[in-house]
Amino acid sequence: MSQAANGVPRSLPADAQFLSSAYGGIAHEMAAVEKILTREMSSRYEAVNEVVSYGCMLGGKRMRPALLLLAAKACGNVTDAHYTLGAVIEMIHTATLVHDDVLDEADQRRHLATVNSRWNNETSVLLGDFLFSHAFYLATTLPTTCAARMIGRSTNVVCEGELRQIASRQAFETSEEEYLEIIDAKTAELCACACELGARYAEASEEQVAALEKFGRDLGVAFQIADDLLDVEGNEVETGKSLGTDLEKQKPTLPLIYALQYFQGDEREQVLAIVEGPAERRGIDLKPWLAQCDALGYARRRANEYVQSAIDALAVLPPSEARTTLEQLASFVTARSC
């Protein structure tokens, strides 16, 4: 799959056109990150190189390195350290995707076969491990250990979030608060880390660092809620990935949590019977119930609240093209179709 100059794969759906435009102000910087990714996600052994190079194409939007670079530009200047960190954060993100696909038994991501479907689960697990370990190695090549410490902590939080989500399967008493804590860890943490790294390595003030960390965290929560909505109402042709896996794995996402809180008595038992029933019927049979209580609308409103909170956090930054692009990216995460 060919890459555009800003690192956005050309074969992505229409949303990539927005990203290509949004990344225009950091095209040179994104290309520098992509160059590092291409160099580092390789191996001198042909069989290993085939898998690792393939994994390089699965990240898709390159949103996390873009957030890191835009945060840096919004606060000051982009340095060589930012390019390395952009590659590090994308490698960690890709590792989580590869492992997620194993957990979800997904067979498609970004219009490509997942590693587990093209090869096998063993290859996927080892590829994820390769990416994690190599990302940490790259982080240690920087002059200070600050980035390695931050990334190590964030990766640990992400893994905790994934473990909590696995433990929450079939836990239909999960509250909205618990759900938000889980997605804050499994998705928002890495976005927050990317923004904080961008600001900190641009020598931003502590106020700006804190603001960008909050921006990334709120954006990440909104992104995951939007992902949960796509899993219910998205189109696999547009998203380019396997959908319906949340219901199949009986994960309590926000629309389902809201519906189970909304309905009481016999109605709630009917919804539970659908969720606990045959996997192939869950999505179809649940839709009228979700529509009746406007569960998707509620989830969408909650996501937009987080988007607005993210945008509000940027008020401490001086006006700039980078700040405007960050605001646009925040709005994009809930409007996207993939």
Short mmCIF file of C-alpha atoms in Angstrom, two decimals:
data_model
loop_
_atom_site.label_atom_id
_atom_site.label_comp_id
_atom_site.label_asym_id
_atom_site.label_seq_id
_atom_site.Cartn_x
_atom_site.Cartn_y
_atom_site.Cartn_z
CA MET A 1 0.00 0.00 0.00
CA SER A 2 1.52 3.33 -1.05
CA GLN A 3 1.88 6.25 1.31
CA ALA A 4 1.14 9.92 0.76
CA ALA A 5 3.86 12.41 1.68
CA ASN A 6 2.25 13.05 5.06
CA GLY A 7 2.12 9.39 5.99
CA VAL A 8 -1.60 8.81 5.33
CA PRO A 9 -2.09 5.60 3.33
CA ARG A 10 -3.67 6.48 -0.02
CA SER A 11 -6.05 3.54 0.02
CA LEU A 12 -7.94 4.72 3.12
CA PRO A 13 -11.61 5.77 2.69
CA ALA A 14 -12.86 9.35 2.23
CA ASP A 15 -11.99 10.39 5.80
CA ALA A 16 -8.34 10.22 4.78
CA GLN A 17 -8.93 13.24 2.55
CA PHE A 18 -9.72 15.29 5.66
CA LEU A 19 -6.66 13.93 7.44
CA SER A 20 -4.45 14.66 4.46
CA SER A 21 -5.65 18.25 4.52
CA ALA A 22 -5.39 18.54 8.32
CA TYR A 23 -1.86 17.16 8.26
CA GLY A 24 -0.84 19.61 5.53
CA GLY A 25 0.84 21.96 8.00
CA ILE A 26 3.00 19.12 9.32
CA ALA A 27 3.54 17.26 6.04
CA HIS A 28 7.34 17.51 6.28
CA GLU A 29 7.33 16.38 9.90
CA MET A 30 4.95 13.47 9.25
CA ALA A 31 7.14 12.35 6.36
CA ALA A 32 10.13 12.36 8.72
CA VAL A 33 8.24 10.16 11.20
CA GLU A 34 7.18 7.84 8.39
CA LYS A 35 10.80 7.51 7.28
CA ILE A 36 11.80 6.40 10.77
CA LEU A 37 8.88 3.96 10.94
CA THR A 38 9.82 2.40 7.61
CA ARG A 39 13.44 2.06 8.70
CA GLU A 40 12.74 0.68 12.17
CA MET A 41 9.83 -1.62 11.32
CA SER A 42 12.02 -3.95 9.36
CA SER A 43 14.30 -6.95 9.87
CA ARG A 44 17.29 -8.42 8.09
CA TYR A 45 15.49 -11.78 8.12
CA GLU A 46 13.12 -12.08 5.17
CA ALA A 47 10.33 -13.95 6.96
CA VAL A 48 10.38 -11.53 9.90
CA ASN A 49 10.66 -8.48 7.64
CA GLU A 50 7.52 -9.51 5.74
CA VAL A 51 5.46 -9.55 8.94
CA VAL A 52 6.97 -6.42 10.51
CA SER A 53 6.68 -4.38 7.30
CA TYR A 54 3.08 -5.51 6.95
CA GLY A 55 2.39 -4.33 10.49
CA CYS A 56 3.62 -0.86 9.52
CA MET A 57 0.57 -0.48 7.28
CA LEU A 58 -2.03 -1.30 9.91
CA GLY A 59 -1.85 1.92 11.95
CA GLY A 60 -3.87 3.81 9.39
CA LYS A 61 -4.59 7.40 10.42
CA ARG A 62 -1.23 8.09 12.12
CA MET A 63 -3.27 10.27 14.49
CA ARG A 64 -1.07 9.84 17.54
CA PRO A 65 2.18 11.01 15.91
CA ALA A 66 0.19 13.84 14.32
CA LEU A 67 -1.11 14.86 17.76
CA LEU A 68 2.44 14.77 19.12
CA LEU A 69 3.79 16.95 16.30
CA LEU A 70 0.88 19.40 16.39
CA ALA A 71 1.21 19.75 20.16
CA ALA A 72 4.89 20.57 19.68
CA LYS A 73 4.12 23.15 16.99
CA ALA A 74 1.34 24.71 19.06
CA CYS A 75 3.82 25.26 21.90
CA GLY A 76 7.09 25.92 20.11
CA ASN A 77 9.27 24.04 17.67
CA VAL A 78 9.48 20.47 16.39
CA THR A 79 12.85 18.83 17.07
CA ASP A 80 14.54 15.61 15.99
CA ALA A 81 13.39 14.09 19.27
CA HIS A 82 9.78 14.62 18.20
CA TYR A 83 10.33 12.59 15.03
CA THR A 84 11.67 9.67 17.06
CA LEU A 85 8.84 9.98 19.57
CA GLY A 86 6.27 10.09 16.78
CA ALA A 87 7.57 6.77 15.50
CA VAL A 88 7.69 5.33 19.03
CA ILE A 89 4.09 6.26 19.82
CA GLU A 90 2.84 4.84 16.51
CA MET A 91 4.72 1.57 17.04
CA ILE A 92 3.12 1.16 20.46
CA HIS A 93 -0.31 1.98 19.05
CA THR A 94 0.17 -0.57 16.25
CA ALA A 95 1.23 -3.19 18.78
CA THR A 96 -2.01 -2.67 20.71
CA LEU A 97 -4.03 -3.00 17.48
CA VAL A 98 -2.29 -6.25 16.54
CA HIS A 99 -3.00 -7.70 19.98
CA ASP A 100 -6.60 -6.36 19.91
CA ASP A 101 -7.23 -8.20 16.66
CA VAL A 102 -6.21 -11.46 18.33
CA LEU A 103 -8.50 -10.79 21.31
CA ASP A 104 -11.42 -9.85 19.03
CA GLU A 105 -10.68 -12.56 16.46
CA ALA A 106 -10.95 -9.83 13.83
CA ASP A 107 -10.05 -10.60 10.24
CA GLN A 108 -9.86 -7.11 8.72
CA ARG A 109 -8.26 -3.78 9.65
CA ARG A 110 -7.71 -0.74 7.44
CA HIS A 111 -8.98 -2.72 4.43
CA LEU A 112 -6.25 -5.29 5.00
CA ALA A 113 -6.28 -8.78 6.45
CA THR A 114 -5.26 -8.70 10.10
CA VAL A 115 -1.98 -10.34 11.01
CA ASN A 116 -3.80 -13.11 12.86
CA SER A 117 -5.96 -13.91 9.82
CA ARG A 118 -3.13 -13.64 7.28
CA TRP A 119 -0.66 -15.59 9.43
CA ASN A 120 -1.80 -16.81 12.87
CA ASN A 121 -2.24 -15.77 16.50
CA GLU A 122 1.31 -16.73 17.42
CA THR A 123 2.71 -14.40 14.77
CA SER A 124 0.41 -11.59 15.94
CA VAL A 125 1.42 -11.88 19.57
CA LEU A 126 5.12 -11.94 18.69
CA LEU A 127 4.76 -9.01 16.29
CA GLY A 128 3.11 -6.98 19.04
CA ASP A 129 5.92 -7.91 21.40
CA PHE A 130 8.50 -6.94 18.76
CA LEU A 131 6.86 -3.53 18.32
CA PHE A 132 6.58 -2.86 22.05
CA SER A 133 10.19 -3.80 22.77
CA HIS A 134 11.59 -1.91 19.78
CA ALA A 135 9.57 1.18 20.66
CA PHE A 136 11.08 1.21 24.15
CA TYR A 137 14.56 0.74 22.68
CA LEU A 138 14.03 3.77 20.41
CA ALA A 139 12.80 5.85 23.34
CA THR A 140 16.03 5.11 25.22
CA THR A 141 18.12 6.52 22.36
CA LEU A 142 17.01 10.05 23.33
CA PRO A 143 19.33 12.12 25.53
CA THR A 144 17.08 11.88 28.63
CA THR A 145 14.97 9.10 30.13
CA CYS A 146 11.87 11.30 30.44
CA ALA A 147 10.14 9.91 27.34
CA ALA A 148 10.97 6.29 28.20
CA ARG A 149 9.49 6.73 31.68
CA MET A 150 6.34 8.41 30.36
CA ILE A 151 5.81 5.87 27.58
CA GLY A 152 6.49 2.95 29.90
CA ARG A 153 3.91 4.20 32.39
CA SER A 154 1.33 4.89 29.68
CA THR A 155 1.80 1.48 28.07
CA ASN A 156 1.28 -0.13 31.47
CA VAL A 157 -1.96 1.86 31.90
CA VAL A 158 -3.13 0.78 28.43
CA CYS A 159 -2.54 -2.88 29.27
CA GLU A 160 -4.40 -2.45 32.57
CA GLY A 161 -7.30 -0.98 30.64
CA GLU A 162 -7.35 -3.92 28.24
CA LEU A 163 -7.27 -6.38 31.15
CA ARG A 164 -10.14 -4.53 32.83
CA GLN A 165 -12.14 -4.67 29.61
CA ILE A 166 -11.60 -8.42 29.32
CA ALA A 167 -12.73 -8.80 32.94
CA SER A 168 -15.84 -6.73 32.17
CA ARG A 169 -17.09 -9.08 29.43
CA GLN A 170 -20.58 -10.30 30.30
CA ALA A 171 -20.49 -7.91 33.29
CA PHE A 172 -23.73 -6.21 32.37
CA GLU A 173 -23.89 -4.32 35.67
CA THR A 174 -20.91 -2.23 34.52
CA SER A 175 -21.67 1.44 35.15
CA GLU A 176 -20.99 4.31 32.78
CA GLU A 177 -18.35 5.56 35.20
CA GLU A 178 -16.52 2.22 35.10
CA TYR A 179 -16.77 2.11 31.31
CA LEU A 180 -15.28 5.60 31.03
CA GLU A 181 -12.41 4.62 33.34
CA ILE A 182 -11.65 1.62 31.13
CA ILE A 183 -11.60 3.56 27.86
CA ASP A 184 -9.63 6.37 29.50
CA ALA A 185 -6.94 3.76 30.13
CA LYS A 186 -7.10 1.61 26.99
CA THR A 187 -7.51 4.39 24.41
CA ALA A 188 -7.22 7.89 25.85
CA GLU A 189 -3.98 7.28 27.76
CA LEU A 190 -1.84 6.97 24.64
CA CYS A 191 -3.41 10.08 23.05
CA ALA A 192 -2.74 12.01 26.25
CA CYS A 193 0.84 10.73 26.33
CA ALA A 194 1.41 11.77 22.70
CA CYS A 195 0.18 15.32 23.34
CA GLU A 196 2.13 15.64 26.58
CA LEU A 197 5.34 14.40 24.94
CA GLY A 198 4.89 16.86 22.08
CA ALA A 199 4.49 19.77 24.48
CA ARG A 200 7.15 18.73 26.97
CA TYR A 201 9.84 18.16 24.33
CA ALA A 202 8.98 21.58 22.86
CA GLU A 203 9.84 23.05 26.29
CA ALA A 204 6.29 24.28 26.85
CA SER A 205 5.18 25.72 30.17
CA GLU A 206 3.69 23.33 32.72
CA GLU A 207 0.29 24.98 32.15
CA GLN A 208 0.51 24.22 28.44
CA VAL A 209 1.73 20.67 29.06
CA ALA A 210 -1.22 20.01 31.38
CA ALA A 211 -3.66 21.54 28.90
CA LEU A 212 -2.42 19.40 26.03
CA GLU A 213 -2.44 16.26 28.17
CA LYS A 214 -6.10 16.97 28.98
CA PHE A 215 -6.84 17.69 25.32
CA GLY A 216 -5.40 14.33 24.29
CA ARG A 217 -7.22 12.48 27.05
CA ASP A 218 -10.64 13.98 26.26
CA LEU A 219 -10.09 13.45 22.54
CA GLY A 220 -9.16 9.82 23.21
CA VAL A 221 -12.33 9.17 25.21
CA ALA A 222 -14.44 10.73 22.44
CA PHE A 223 -12.58 8.63 19.87
CA GLN A 224 -13.36 5.37 21.70
CA ILE A 225 -17.04 6.20 22.18
CA ALA A 226 -17.20 6.95 18.45
CA ASP A 227 -15.49 3.61 17.77
CA ASP A 228 -18.13 1.86 19.88
CA LEU A 229 -20.83 3.55 17.80
CA LEU A 230 -19.16 2.47 14.56
CA ASP A 231 -19.08 -1.10 15.83
CA VAL A 232 -22.90 -0.98 16.04
CA GLU A 233 -23.88 1.20 13.10
CA GLY A 234 -20.80 1.41 10.87
CA ASN A 235 -20.25 -0.04 7.42
CA GLU A 236 -17.39 -2.54 7.07
CA VAL A 237 -16.70 -1.35 3.52
CA GLU A 238 -16.16 2.21 4.80
CA THR A 239 -14.41 1.38 8.06
CA GLY A 240 -12.19 -1.29 6.51
CA LYS A 241 -12.25 -3.36 9.69
CA SER A 242 -14.31 -6.10 11.29
CA LEU A 243 -17.42 -4.74 13.02
CA GLY A 244 -19.80 -6.22 15.55
CA THR A 245 -16.97 -7.65 17.64
CA ASP A 246 -18.04 -5.75 20.78
CA LEU A 247 -21.44 -7.45 20.83
CA GLU A 248 -19.93 -10.76 19.76
CA LYS A 249 -17.52 -10.62 22.70
CA GLN A 250 -20.27 -9.25 24.97
CA LYS A 251 -18.38 -6.09 25.84
CA PRO A 252 -20.49 -3.54 27.74
CA THR A 253 -20.01 -0.42 25.58
CA LEU A 254 -21.77 2.88 26.25
CA PRO A 255 -24.90 2.32 24.07
CA LEU A 256 -25.54 -1.04 25.72
CA ILE A 257 -24.81 0.27 29.22
CA TYR A 258 -27.26 3.12 28.65
CA ALA A 259 -29.97 0.77 27.32
CA LEU A 260 -29.60 -1.58 30.30
CA GLN A 261 -29.95 1.38 32.66
CA TYR A 262 -32.90 2.81 30.73
CA PHE A 263 -35.02 -0.34 30.56
CA GLN A 264 -36.37 -1.91 33.72
CA GLY A 265 -38.08 -5.14 34.68
CA ASP A 266 -39.21 -7.43 31.86
CA GLU A 267 -37.91 -5.08 29.15
CA ARG A 268 -34.42 -5.15 30.61
CA GLU A 269 -34.58 -8.93 30.78
CA GLN A 270 -35.50 -9.02 27.09
CA VAL A 271 -32.48 -6.88 26.21
CA LEU A 272 -30.24 -9.12 28.33
CA ALA A 273 -31.66 -12.20 26.62
CA ILE A 274 -30.63 -10.76 23.25
CA VAL A 275 -27.11 -9.94 24.43
CA GLU A 276 -26.70 -13.38 25.97
CA GLY A 277 -28.35 -15.13 23.00
CA PRO A 278 -26.91 -16.30 19.67
CA ALA A 279 -24.04 -14.06 18.58
CA GLU A 280 -25.23 -13.82 14.97
CA ARG A 281 -28.58 -12.31 16.08
CA ARG A 282 -27.38 -9.80 18.66
CA GLY A 283 -26.75 -6.82 16.40
CA ILE A 284 -30.01 -7.18 14.45
CA ASP A 285 -32.25 -7.88 17.43
CA LEU A 286 -30.73 -5.17 19.61
CA LYS A 287 -31.11 -2.30 17.13
CA PRO A 288 -34.83 -1.56 17.80
CA TRP A 289 -34.18 -1.48 21.53
CA LEU A 290 -31.26 0.91 21.11
CA ALA A 291 -33.43 3.09 18.88
CA GLN A 292 -36.31 3.09 21.36
CA CYS A 293 -34.18 4.58 24.13
CA ASP A 294 -31.98 6.63 21.78
CA ALA A 295 -28.89 4.88 23.15
CA LEU A 296 -26.80 5.77 20.09
CA GLY A 297 -27.86 9.41 20.32
CA TYR A 298 -26.94 9.48 24.00
CA ALA A 299 -23.50 8.00 23.30
CA ARG A 300 -22.97 10.50 20.48
CA ARG A 301 -23.87 13.41 22.76
CA ARG A 302 -21.45 12.17 25.41
CA ALA A 303 -18.69 11.90 22.83
CA ASN A 304 -19.36 15.45 21.67
CA GLU A 305 -19.17 16.68 25.27
CA TYR A 306 -15.66 15.26 25.47
CA VAL A 307 -14.78 16.87 22.13
CA GLN A 308 -15.87 20.26 23.44
CA SER A 309 -13.93 19.74 26.66
CA ALA A 310 -10.84 18.91 24.60
CA ILE A 311 -11.22 22.05 22.50
CA ASP A 312 -11.77 24.19 25.60
CA ALA A 313 -8.49 22.92 27.05
CA LEU A 314 -6.59 24.54 24.17
CA ALA A 315 -7.62 28.03 25.29
CA VAL A 316 -4.29 28.47 27.13
CA LEU A 317 -2.39 28.19 23.84
CA PRO A 318 -1.75 31.17 21.57
CA PRO A 319 -3.69 31.16 18.28
CA SER A 320 -1.85 29.26 15.57
CA GLU A 321 -2.38 26.98 12.61
CA ALA A 322 -1.38 24.02 14.78
CA ARG A 323 -3.95 24.88 17.47
CA THR A 324 -6.67 25.23 14.82
CA THR A 325 -5.75 21.83 13.38
CA LEU A 326 -5.94 20.24 16.84
CA GLU A 327 -9.44 21.68 17.21
CA GLN A 328 -10.41 20.27 13.81
CA LEU A 329 -9.01 16.85 14.71
CA ALA A 330 -11.07 16.84 17.91
CA SER A 331 -14.24 17.47 15.92
CA PHE A 332 -13.22 14.86 13.35
CA VAL A 333 -13.06 11.95 15.80
CA THR A 334 -16.84 11.90 16.28
CA ALA A 335 -17.72 12.73 12.66
CA ARG A 336 -15.55 10.06 11.01
CA SER A 337 -16.88 6.99 9.22
CA CYS A 338 -13.79 4.82 9.79
#
